[in-house]
PDB file of C-alpha atoms in Angstrom:
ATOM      1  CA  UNK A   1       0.000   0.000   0.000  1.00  0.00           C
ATOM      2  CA  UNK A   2       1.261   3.342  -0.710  1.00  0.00           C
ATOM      3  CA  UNK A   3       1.690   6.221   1.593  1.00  0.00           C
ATOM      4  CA  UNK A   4       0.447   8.769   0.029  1.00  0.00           C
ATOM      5  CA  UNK A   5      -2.938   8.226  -1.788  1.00  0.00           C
ATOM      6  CA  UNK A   6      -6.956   8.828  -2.081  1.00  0.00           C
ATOM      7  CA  UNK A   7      -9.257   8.129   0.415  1.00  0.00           C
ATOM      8  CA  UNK A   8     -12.905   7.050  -0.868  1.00  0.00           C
ATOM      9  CA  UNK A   9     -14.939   6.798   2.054  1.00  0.00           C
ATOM     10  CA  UNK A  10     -18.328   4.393   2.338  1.00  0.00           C
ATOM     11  CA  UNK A  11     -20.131   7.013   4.161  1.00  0.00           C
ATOM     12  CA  UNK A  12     -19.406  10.230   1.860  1.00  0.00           C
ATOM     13  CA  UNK A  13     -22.110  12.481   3.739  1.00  0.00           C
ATOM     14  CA  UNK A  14     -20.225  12.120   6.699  1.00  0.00           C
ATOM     15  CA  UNK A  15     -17.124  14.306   4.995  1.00  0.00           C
ATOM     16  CA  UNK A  16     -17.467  17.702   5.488  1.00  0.00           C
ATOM     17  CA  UNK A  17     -16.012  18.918   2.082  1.00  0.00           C
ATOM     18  CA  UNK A  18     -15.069  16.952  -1.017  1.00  0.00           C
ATOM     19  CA  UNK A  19     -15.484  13.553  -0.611  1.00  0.00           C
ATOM     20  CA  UNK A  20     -13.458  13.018  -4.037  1.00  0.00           C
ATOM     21  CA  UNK A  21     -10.407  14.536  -2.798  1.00  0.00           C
ATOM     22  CA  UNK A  22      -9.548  12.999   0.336  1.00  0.00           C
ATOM     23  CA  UNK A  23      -5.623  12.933  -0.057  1.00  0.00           C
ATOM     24  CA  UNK A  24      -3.384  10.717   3.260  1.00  0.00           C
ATOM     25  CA  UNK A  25       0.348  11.500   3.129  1.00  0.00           C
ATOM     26  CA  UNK A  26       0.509   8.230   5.742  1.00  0.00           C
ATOM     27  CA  UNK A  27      -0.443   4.856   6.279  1.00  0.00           C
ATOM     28  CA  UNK A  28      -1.462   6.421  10.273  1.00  0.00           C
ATOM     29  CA  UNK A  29      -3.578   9.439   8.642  1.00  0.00           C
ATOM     30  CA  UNK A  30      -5.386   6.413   6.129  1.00  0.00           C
ATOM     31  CA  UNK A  31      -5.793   4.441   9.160  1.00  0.00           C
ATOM     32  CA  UNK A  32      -8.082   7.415  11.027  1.00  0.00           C
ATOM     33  CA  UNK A  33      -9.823   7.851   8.196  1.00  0.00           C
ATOM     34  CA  UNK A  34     -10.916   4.461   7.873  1.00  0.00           C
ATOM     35  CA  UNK A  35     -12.232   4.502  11.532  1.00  0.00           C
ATOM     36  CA  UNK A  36     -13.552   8.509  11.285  1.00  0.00           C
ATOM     37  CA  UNK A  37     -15.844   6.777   8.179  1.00  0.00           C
ATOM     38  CA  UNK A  38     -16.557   3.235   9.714  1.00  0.00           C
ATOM     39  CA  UNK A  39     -17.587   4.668  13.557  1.00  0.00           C
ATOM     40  CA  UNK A  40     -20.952   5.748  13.680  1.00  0.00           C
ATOM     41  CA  UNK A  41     -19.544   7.944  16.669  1.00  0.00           C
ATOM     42  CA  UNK A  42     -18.373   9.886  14.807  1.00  0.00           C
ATOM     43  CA  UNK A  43     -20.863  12.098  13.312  1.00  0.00           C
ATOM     44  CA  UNK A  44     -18.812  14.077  10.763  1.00  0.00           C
ATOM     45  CA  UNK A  45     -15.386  14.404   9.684  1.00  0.00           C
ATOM     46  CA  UNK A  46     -12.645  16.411   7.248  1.00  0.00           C
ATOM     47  CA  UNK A  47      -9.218  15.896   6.530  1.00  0.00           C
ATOM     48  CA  UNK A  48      -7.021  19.543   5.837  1.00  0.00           C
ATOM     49  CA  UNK A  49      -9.775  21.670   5.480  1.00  0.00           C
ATOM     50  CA  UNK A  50      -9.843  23.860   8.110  1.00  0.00           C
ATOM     51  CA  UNK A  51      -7.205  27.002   7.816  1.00  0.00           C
ATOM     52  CA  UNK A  52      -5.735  28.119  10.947  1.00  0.00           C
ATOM     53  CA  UNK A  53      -3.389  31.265  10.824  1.00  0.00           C
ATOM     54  CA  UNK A  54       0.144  30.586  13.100  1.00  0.00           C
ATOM     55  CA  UNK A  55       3.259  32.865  13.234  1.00  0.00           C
ATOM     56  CA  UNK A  56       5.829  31.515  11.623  1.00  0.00           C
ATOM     57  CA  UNK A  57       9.162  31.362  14.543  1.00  0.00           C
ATOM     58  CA  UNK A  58      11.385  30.770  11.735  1.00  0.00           C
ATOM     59  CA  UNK A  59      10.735  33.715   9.282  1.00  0.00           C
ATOM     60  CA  UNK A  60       8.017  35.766  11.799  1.00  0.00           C
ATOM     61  CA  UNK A  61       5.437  35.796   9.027  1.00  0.00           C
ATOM     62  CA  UNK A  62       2.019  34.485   9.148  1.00  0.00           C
ATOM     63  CA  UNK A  63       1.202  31.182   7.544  1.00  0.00           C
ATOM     64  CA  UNK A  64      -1.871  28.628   7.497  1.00  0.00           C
ATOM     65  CA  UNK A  65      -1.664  25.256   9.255  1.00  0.00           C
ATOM     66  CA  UNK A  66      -4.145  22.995   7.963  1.00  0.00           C
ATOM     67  CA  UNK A  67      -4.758  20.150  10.728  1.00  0.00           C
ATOM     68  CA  UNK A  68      -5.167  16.723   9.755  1.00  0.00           C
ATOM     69  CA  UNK A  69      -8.262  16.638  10.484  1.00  0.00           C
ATOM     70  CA  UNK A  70     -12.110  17.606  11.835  1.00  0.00           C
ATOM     71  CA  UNK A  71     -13.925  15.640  14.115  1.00  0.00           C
ATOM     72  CA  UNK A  72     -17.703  16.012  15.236  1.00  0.00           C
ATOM     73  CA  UNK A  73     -18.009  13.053  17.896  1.00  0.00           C
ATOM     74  CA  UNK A  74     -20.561  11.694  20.368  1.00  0.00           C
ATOM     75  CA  UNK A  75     -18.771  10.725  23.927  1.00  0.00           C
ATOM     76  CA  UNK A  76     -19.451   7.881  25.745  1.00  0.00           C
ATOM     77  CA  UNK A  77     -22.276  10.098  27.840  1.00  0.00           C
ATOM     78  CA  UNK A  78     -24.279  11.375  24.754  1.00  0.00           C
ATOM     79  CA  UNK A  79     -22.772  14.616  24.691  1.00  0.00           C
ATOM     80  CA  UNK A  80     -21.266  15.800  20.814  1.00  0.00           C
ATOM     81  CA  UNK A  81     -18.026  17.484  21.118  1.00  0.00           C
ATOM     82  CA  UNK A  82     -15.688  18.933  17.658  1.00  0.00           C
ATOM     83  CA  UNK A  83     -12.131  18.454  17.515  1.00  0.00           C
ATOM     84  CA  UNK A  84      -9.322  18.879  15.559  1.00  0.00           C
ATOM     85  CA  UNK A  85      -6.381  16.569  15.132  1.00  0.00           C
ATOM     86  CA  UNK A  86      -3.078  16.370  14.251  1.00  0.00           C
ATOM     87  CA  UNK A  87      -1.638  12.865  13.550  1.00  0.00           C
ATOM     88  CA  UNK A  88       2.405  12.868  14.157  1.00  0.00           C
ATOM     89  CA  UNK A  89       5.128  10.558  14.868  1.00  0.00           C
ATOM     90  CA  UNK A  90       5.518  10.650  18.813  1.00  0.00           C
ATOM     91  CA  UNK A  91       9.504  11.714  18.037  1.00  0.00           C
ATOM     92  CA  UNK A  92       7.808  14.870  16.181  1.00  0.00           C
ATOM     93  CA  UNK A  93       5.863  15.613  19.402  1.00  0.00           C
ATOM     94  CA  UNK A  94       9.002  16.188  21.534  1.00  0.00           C
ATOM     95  CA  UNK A  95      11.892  18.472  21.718  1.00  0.00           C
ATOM     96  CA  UNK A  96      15.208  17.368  19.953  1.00  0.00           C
ATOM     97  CA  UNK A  97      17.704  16.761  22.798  1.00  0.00           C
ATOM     98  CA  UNK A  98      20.994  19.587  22.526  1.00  0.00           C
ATOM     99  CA  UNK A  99      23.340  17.472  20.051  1.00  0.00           C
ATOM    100  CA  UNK A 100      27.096  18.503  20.371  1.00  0.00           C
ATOM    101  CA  UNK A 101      28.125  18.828  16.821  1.00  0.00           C
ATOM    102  CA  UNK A 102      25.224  19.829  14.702  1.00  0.00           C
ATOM    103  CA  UNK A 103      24.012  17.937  11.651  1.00  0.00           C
ATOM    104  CA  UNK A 104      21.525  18.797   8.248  1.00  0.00           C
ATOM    105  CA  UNK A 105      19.501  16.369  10.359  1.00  0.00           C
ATOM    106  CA  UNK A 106      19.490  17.521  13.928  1.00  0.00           C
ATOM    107  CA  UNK A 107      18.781  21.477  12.655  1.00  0.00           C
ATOM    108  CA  UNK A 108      16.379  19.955  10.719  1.00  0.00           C
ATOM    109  CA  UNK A 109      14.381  18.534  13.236  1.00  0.00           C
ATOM    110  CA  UNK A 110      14.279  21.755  15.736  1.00  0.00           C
ATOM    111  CA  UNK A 111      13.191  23.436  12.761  1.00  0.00           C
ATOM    112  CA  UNK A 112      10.438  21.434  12.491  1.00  0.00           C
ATOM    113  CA  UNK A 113       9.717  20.973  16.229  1.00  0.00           C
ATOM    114  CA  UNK A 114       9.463  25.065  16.179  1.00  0.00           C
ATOM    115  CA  UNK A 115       7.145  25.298  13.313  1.00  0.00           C
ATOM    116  CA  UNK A 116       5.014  22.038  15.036  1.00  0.00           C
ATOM    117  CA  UNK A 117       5.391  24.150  18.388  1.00  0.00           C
ATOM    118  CA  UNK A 118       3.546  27.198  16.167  1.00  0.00           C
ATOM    119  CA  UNK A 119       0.794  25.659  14.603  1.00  0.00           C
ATOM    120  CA  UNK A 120       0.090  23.716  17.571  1.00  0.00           C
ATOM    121  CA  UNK A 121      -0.599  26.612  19.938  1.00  0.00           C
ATOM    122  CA  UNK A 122      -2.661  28.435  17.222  1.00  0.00           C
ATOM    123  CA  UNK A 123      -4.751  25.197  16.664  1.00  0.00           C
ATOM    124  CA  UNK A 124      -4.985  25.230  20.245  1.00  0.00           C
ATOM    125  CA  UNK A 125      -6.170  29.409  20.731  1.00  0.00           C
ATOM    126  CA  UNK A 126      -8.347  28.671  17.899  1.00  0.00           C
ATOM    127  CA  UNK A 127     -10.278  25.633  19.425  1.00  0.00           C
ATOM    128  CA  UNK A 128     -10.695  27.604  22.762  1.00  0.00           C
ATOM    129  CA  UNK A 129     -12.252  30.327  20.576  1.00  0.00           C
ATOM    130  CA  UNK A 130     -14.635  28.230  18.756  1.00  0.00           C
ATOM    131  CA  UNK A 131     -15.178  25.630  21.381  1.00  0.00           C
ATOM    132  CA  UNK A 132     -13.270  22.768  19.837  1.00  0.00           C
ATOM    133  CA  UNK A 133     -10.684  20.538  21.252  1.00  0.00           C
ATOM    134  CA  UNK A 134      -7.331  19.735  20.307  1.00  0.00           C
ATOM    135  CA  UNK A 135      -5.446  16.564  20.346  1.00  0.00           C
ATOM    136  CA  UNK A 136      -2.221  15.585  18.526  1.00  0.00           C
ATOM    137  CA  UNK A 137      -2.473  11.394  18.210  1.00  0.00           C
ATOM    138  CA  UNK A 138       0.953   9.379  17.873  1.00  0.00           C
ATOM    139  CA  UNK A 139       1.426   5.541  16.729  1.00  0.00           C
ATOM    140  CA  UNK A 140       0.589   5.129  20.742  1.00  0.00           C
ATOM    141  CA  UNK A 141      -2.485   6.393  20.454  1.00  0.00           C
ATOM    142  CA  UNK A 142      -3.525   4.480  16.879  1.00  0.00           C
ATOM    143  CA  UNK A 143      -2.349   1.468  18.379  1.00  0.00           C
ATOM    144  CA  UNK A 144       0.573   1.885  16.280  1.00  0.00           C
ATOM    145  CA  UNK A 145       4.029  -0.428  16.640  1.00  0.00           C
TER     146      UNK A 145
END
């Protein structure tokens, strides 16, 4: 199977958008797609369609972060709750450790923990706003080895 692909679902009125252009860039994104279409907890769903503006640490410019996805869910206890989610490898979720001699790799991957860092916080500020919640899920979290 590829990682990087289209995503048909079985219940297209469920996506909130195009169900015809459902891209994954992973095997983990495909994998909560199949379960955000095959639950019937979950009452809705998107995948990068949401546009949430972040500063930029790198270059101090505004950008958009488009989360992985939209959830509309019903909990355990009835209630419906929205939330966005980010789907990341759990090494992306934590600060590089201070490296002696620094490699293309190691600058690399603060970069990237700044700009996750960023878009994270935003996502965050923007749920409290609008009364969403955000989560970022790992391979722990999908069950994931």
């Amino acid at each position: 199977m590829a990682y990087k692909g289209n995503y048909r679902p079985s219940s297209p009125k469920k996506y909130k958008g195009n169900p015809h252009n459902i891209v994954y860039r992973s095997l983990w994104e495909r994998k909560f797609m199949v379960y955000c279409d095959k639950n019937e907890n979950i009452l809705e769903w998107a995948s990068e369609e949401l546009a949430v503006p972040y500063r930029s640490p790198i270059d101090n410019r505004v950008h958009r972060y488009f989360p992985d996805f939209y959830i509309k869910v019903k909990e355990s206890n009835g209630s419906i709750k929205k939330k966005i989610i980010e789907i990341k490898p759990q090494k992306q979720c934590v600060e590089p450790k201070v490296k002696k001699i620094t490699s293309k790799g190691y600058i690399f991957e603060v970069v990237q923990y700044a700009k996750n860092k960023a878009k994270w916080n935003a996502a965050k500020e923007w749920c409290l706003d609008h009364g969403y919640e955000f989560q970022v899920l790992t391979e722990k979290e999908l069950g994931i080895k």
